């Protein structure tokens, strides 16, 4: 059974930082492209960032470029999201996702597995 478990969310002041983690089990982690999405209430799930299987390539939404960094440790079956210079508009639930595709999709439906999400709240 595949499980993706996010952690690291919480409350932070604007300008602060948080590091999210997503621990994967039940799959061969290094065979999966990983992504982070976020979803605000009443809105569609939004692509934030993604990373290739080896970690050699990363992709970011324009809204988080130069502030967020995705990385992965295949030995630990974990993907990370370092979030710096956080803004109130970054407040929402963050989800990690895995896909067996060889490229990094930005479309939600192209991912095979999802975590349960972790709440990030940025106060102004």
mmCIF file of C-alpha atoms in Angstrom:
data_model
loop_
_atom_site.group_PDB
_atom_site.id
_atom_site.type_symbol
_atom_site.label_atom_id
_atom_site.label_comp_id
_atom_site.label_asym_id
_atom_site.label_seq_id
_atom_site.Cartn_x
_atom_site.Cartn_y
_atom_site.Cartn_z
ATOM 1 C CA UNK A 1 0.000 0.000 0.000
ATOM 2 C CA UNK A 2 1.426 3.337 -1.068
ATOM 3 C CA UNK A 3 1.510 6.069 1.535
ATOM 4 C CA UNK A 4 2.679 9.656 1.286
ATOM 5 C CA UNK A 5 2.802 11.426 4.628
ATOM 6 C CA UNK A 6 3.425 15.175 4.800
ATOM 7 C CA UNK A 7 4.730 16.973 7.848
ATOM 8 C CA UNK A 8 6.200 20.306 8.792
ATOM 9 C CA UNK A 9 3.247 22.590 8.303
ATOM 10 C CA UNK A 10 2.272 25.185 10.856
ATOM 11 C CA UNK A 11 1.875 28.846 11.632
ATOM 12 C CA UNK A 12 4.567 31.332 10.675
ATOM 13 C CA UNK A 13 4.799 35.094 10.327
ATOM 14 C CA UNK A 14 5.102 36.723 6.942
ATOM 15 C CA UNK A 15 8.709 36.670 5.800
ATOM 16 C CA UNK A 16 9.403 33.506 7.731
ATOM 17 C CA UNK A 17 10.288 30.007 6.605
ATOM 18 C CA UNK A 18 8.956 26.494 6.844
ATOM 19 C CA UNK A 19 10.239 23.171 5.611
ATOM 20 C CA UNK A 20 7.734 20.547 4.583
ATOM 21 C CA UNK A 21 8.612 16.884 4.316
ATOM 22 C CA UNK A 22 6.831 14.065 2.542
ATOM 23 C CA UNK A 23 7.798 10.525 3.480
ATOM 24 C CA UNK A 24 6.881 7.845 0.985
ATOM 25 C CA UNK A 25 6.382 4.132 1.542
ATOM 26 C CA UNK A 26 5.034 1.216 -0.431
ATOM 27 C CA UNK A 27 6.691 2.252 -3.686
ATOM 28 C CA UNK A 28 10.137 2.387 -5.230
ATOM 29 C CA UNK A 29 10.620 6.049 -4.492
ATOM 30 C CA UNK A 30 13.431 6.675 -6.959
ATOM 31 C CA UNK A 31 11.141 5.564 -9.810
ATOM 32 C CA UNK A 32 8.657 8.366 -9.137
ATOM 33 C CA UNK A 33 8.560 11.998 -10.062
ATOM 34 C CA UNK A 34 7.400 13.988 -7.052
ATOM 35 C CA UNK A 35 5.378 17.151 -6.873
ATOM 36 C CA UNK A 36 3.914 19.586 -4.388
ATOM 37 C CA UNK A 37 0.500 21.124 -4.872
ATOM 38 C CA UNK A 38 -1.609 23.440 -2.780
ATOM 39 C CA UNK A 39 -5.310 24.022 -2.564
ATOM 40 C CA UNK A 40 -7.180 26.886 -0.989
ATOM 41 C CA UNK A 41 -10.834 26.450 0.016
ATOM 42 C CA UNK A 42 -13.100 26.710 -3.002
ATOM 43 C CA UNK A 43 -10.236 26.697 -5.462
ATOM 44 C CA UNK A 44 -8.633 24.103 -7.706
ATOM 45 C CA UNK A 45 -5.506 22.321 -6.634
ATOM 46 C CA UNK A 46 -2.510 24.340 -7.845
ATOM 47 C CA UNK A 47 0.885 23.031 -8.936
ATOM 48 C CA UNK A 48 3.661 24.470 -6.798
ATOM 49 C CA UNK A 49 6.785 22.556 -7.768
ATOM 50 C CA UNK A 50 8.052 19.221 -9.026
ATOM 51 C CA UNK A 51 11.278 17.260 -9.165
ATOM 52 C CA UNK A 52 12.508 14.519 -11.443
ATOM 53 C CA UNK A 53 13.363 11.024 -10.267
ATOM 54 C CA UNK A 54 17.052 11.707 -9.777
ATOM 55 C CA UNK A 55 16.513 15.228 -8.496
ATOM 56 C CA UNK A 56 18.517 16.674 -11.366
ATOM 57 C CA UNK A 57 15.686 18.907 -12.600
ATOM 58 C CA UNK A 58 13.140 21.006 -10.758
ATOM 59 C CA UNK A 59 10.174 23.085 -11.860
ATOM 60 C CA UNK A 60 8.312 25.878 -10.090
ATOM 61 C CA UNK A 61 5.152 27.866 -10.422
ATOM 62 C CA UNK A 62 5.892 31.531 -11.083
ATOM 63 C CA UNK A 63 4.276 32.469 -7.775
ATOM 64 C CA UNK A 64 6.902 30.617 -5.747
ATOM 65 C CA UNK A 65 10.050 30.902 -7.877
ATOM 66 C CA UNK A 66 13.080 32.128 -5.942
ATOM 67 C CA UNK A 67 11.251 31.575 -2.644
ATOM 68 C CA UNK A 68 10.571 27.838 -2.564
ATOM 69 C CA UNK A 69 13.009 24.980 -3.149
ATOM 70 C CA UNK A 70 12.145 21.346 -3.738
ATOM 71 C CA UNK A 71 14.627 18.575 -3.058
ATOM 72 C CA UNK A 72 14.596 14.851 -2.490
ATOM 73 C CA UNK A 73 16.600 12.194 -0.708
ATOM 74 C CA UNK A 74 16.053 8.895 -2.450
ATOM 75 C CA UNK A 75 17.888 7.029 0.296
ATOM 76 C CA UNK A 76 15.312 8.302 2.782
ATOM 77 C CA UNK A 77 12.303 8.078 0.466
ATOM 78 C CA UNK A 78 11.542 11.691 1.251
ATOM 79 C CA UNK A 79 10.856 14.851 -0.702
ATOM 80 C CA UNK A 80 11.188 18.278 0.869
ATOM 81 C CA UNK A 81 9.794 21.723 0.249
ATOM 82 C CA UNK A 82 11.794 24.584 1.712
ATOM 83 C CA UNK A 83 9.608 27.682 1.797
ATOM 84 C CA UNK A 84 11.253 31.048 2.437
ATOM 85 C CA UNK A 85 9.939 34.609 2.406
ATOM 86 C CA UNK A 86 6.462 33.307 3.063
ATOM 87 C CA UNK A 87 3.501 35.526 2.288
ATOM 88 C CA UNK A 88 -0.053 35.481 3.643
ATOM 89 C CA UNK A 89 -1.240 34.346 0.212
ATOM 90 C CA UNK A 90 0.801 31.150 0.659
ATOM 91 C CA UNK A 91 -1.673 30.129 3.353
ATOM 92 C CA UNK A 92 -3.393 26.901 2.384
ATOM 93 C CA UNK A 93 -3.100 23.116 2.536
ATOM 94 C CA UNK A 94 -0.037 21.651 0.833
ATOM 95 C CA UNK A 95 -0.061 18.177 -0.709
ATOM 96 C CA UNK A 96 2.732 16.014 -2.024
ATOM 97 C CA UNK A 97 2.089 13.710 -4.942
ATOM 98 C CA UNK A 98 3.867 10.995 -6.876
ATOM 99 C CA UNK A 99 3.685 9.990 -10.504
ATOM 100 C CA UNK A 100 5.328 7.170 -12.442
ATOM 101 C CA UNK A 101 5.612 9.418 -15.495
ATOM 102 C CA UNK A 102 9.108 10.317 -16.594
ATOM 103 C CA UNK A 103 8.423 14.039 -16.800
ATOM 104 C CA UNK A 104 7.122 16.464 -14.186
ATOM 105 C CA UNK A 105 3.453 17.186 -14.856
ATOM 106 C CA UNK A 106 1.783 20.302 -13.541
ATOM 107 C CA UNK A 107 -1.649 18.744 -13.911
ATOM 108 C CA UNK A 108 -3.235 17.189 -10.867
ATOM 109 C CA UNK A 109 -4.875 14.289 -12.701
ATOM 110 C CA UNK A 110 -1.525 13.008 -13.976
ATOM 111 C CA UNK A 111 -0.340 12.094 -10.494
ATOM 112 C CA UNK A 112 -0.932 8.579 -9.160
ATOM 113 C CA UNK A 113 -0.653 8.985 -5.406
ATOM 114 C CA UNK A 114 -1.386 11.783 -2.940
ATOM 115 C CA UNK A 115 -0.685 12.598 0.652
ATOM 116 C CA UNK A 116 -3.291 13.812 3.093
ATOM 117 C CA UNK A 117 -2.017 17.375 3.142
ATOM 118 C CA UNK A 118 -0.483 19.675 5.721
ATOM 119 C CA UNK A 119 -1.756 23.127 6.645
ATOM 120 C CA UNK A 120 0.487 26.149 6.224
ATOM 121 C CA UNK A 121 -0.708 29.427 7.720
ATOM 122 C CA UNK A 122 1.199 32.670 7.205
ATOM 123 C CA UNK A 123 0.137 35.574 9.384
ATOM 124 C CA UNK A 124 0.575 39.177 8.289
#
